[in-house]
Amino acid sequence: MRLTTLTVVFSSVLALIGCATPQSRAPKVDQLSTTLEAKKQREMVVEDFITTNKRLQSVASRVVMSGAELCGEKIAPHFGITTWSADNFQKEWKTAVQDKYGLTDQLHISSVASGSPADVAGLKEGDVIQSVNGLAIPAGKDAAKRQNEQLREIGKSGMPVDFTIERNGEIKSVFVTPVQACDFSVQLQPDDVKNAYADGKNIVIYKGMMDFFRSDEEVALVLSHELAHNSMKHIDAKKKNATIGGLIGLLVDVAAAAGGVNTNGDFTRMAMNAGAGAYSVEFEQEADYVGLYFMATAGYTIDDAPNFWRRMATSNSKSITMKSSHPTAPERFVALESAVQEINDKITNNQPLTPEMKNVPE
Ligand SMILES: [Zn+2]
């Protein structure tokens, strides 16, 4: 009897699935409109990326310039531009950026950080770089990276650098005088992931993380935390720790997880499996602590830092239940509050903004 009922139910479900097609007659969709819509959406994605990158680079420029002293010997000439070319894109994306931004295979300026030497000198987004101090500009897929290296070399003298650019069909010379800044490049990754990481040389912030920020102070906070991981050489130290345990193969993942704002369960698991958790909590606390000094030195208000981490913690229930390489939320909150107090007291008393160090030799 029961079997019969089940069979009846099962077959009626099948019958329902069988006729589950839309009942209304939707408008016909032609190929051309679909193609145009796809292109429009691609352009919107790129535009959003470019706007977000400008915001990130502007905050980053301010933090790395003012933090030069805290970065010690890890400094390099800073100009404050990022570049791109059509070679960075494939097929349909290429068409979208060519049409919308007039992008060619030459290097175009994609962002000029507000208040950076490039901004002060008058370089603008969209400028096409023709030469730098008379030297040819790299071309091809990794042109932007090679251009950075070129600028690093040229900038060493500290003298004004002659950017010959094309703007609206006119050729111009713009002289940019670089300043010393922390030598860590900041990159925006397009993925919709709420994470960030430092790898010892770079700081990578995901688009999903940028979308989560409600103010430039919050951008500066995470950026400064990552900058602290790099300036305090946490990755090198982690490598040493990991080598002892014979875990070299997992280093990249561990660095990504432990260096980041850890809200992703998979990343956490990788870090835990690698057993690199032992020193992580201390490193994370140091990145929080030293990071606040970077942030305050750049003139950002640090008072809301504990609240931001609280918001991060509560926006992902996993971080409350799962023990990660980052300090647990309540522990972190309390430590941050006292660091904020310490720094604000120094600001009030006009004391230098340098982190308190242990007096024991390393
Ligand atoms: Zn961290």
mmCIF file of N, CA and C in Angstrom, residues 7 20 53 145 180 212 218:
data_model
loop_
_atom_site.group_PDB
_atom_site.id
_atom_site.type_symbol
_atom_site.label_atom_id
_atom_site.label_comp_id
_atom_site.label_asym_id
_atom_site.label_seq_id
_atom_site.Cartn_x
_atom_site.Cartn_y
_atom_site.Cartn_z
ATOM 1 N N THR A 7 4.833 5.324 -5.346
ATOM 2 C CA THR A 7 4.913 5.262 -6.805
ATOM 3 C C THR A 7 4.037 6.338 -7.437
ATOM 4 N N ALA A 20 7.151 21.120 -17.199
ATOM 5 C CA ALA A 20 7.583 22.371 -16.581
ATOM 6 C C ALA A 20 8.282 23.299 -17.565
ATOM 7 N N ASN A 53 40.159 50.532 -8.691
ATOM 8 C CA ASN A 53 41.624 50.554 -8.663
ATOM 9 C C ASN A 53 42.144 51.954 -8.333
ATOM 10 N N LYS A 145 54.350 45.589 -15.994
ATOM 11 C CA LYS A 145 55.297 45.126 -14.973
ATOM 12 C C LYS A 145 56.715 45.603 -15.301
ATOM 13 N N GLN A 180 60.487 58.796 -2.118
ATOM 14 C CA GLN A 180 60.744 57.476 -1.534
ATOM 15 C C GLN A 180 59.486 56.981 -0.822
ATOM 16 N N PHE A 212 33.364 45.681 0.038
ATOM 17 C CA PHE A 212 32.928 45.566 1.437
ATOM 18 C C PHE A 212 33.276 46.830 2.255
ATOM 19 N N GLU A 218 38.746 52.337 5.982
ATOM 20 C CA GLU A 218 38.720 50.874 5.998
ATOM 21 C C GLU A 218 39.671 50.299 4.941
#
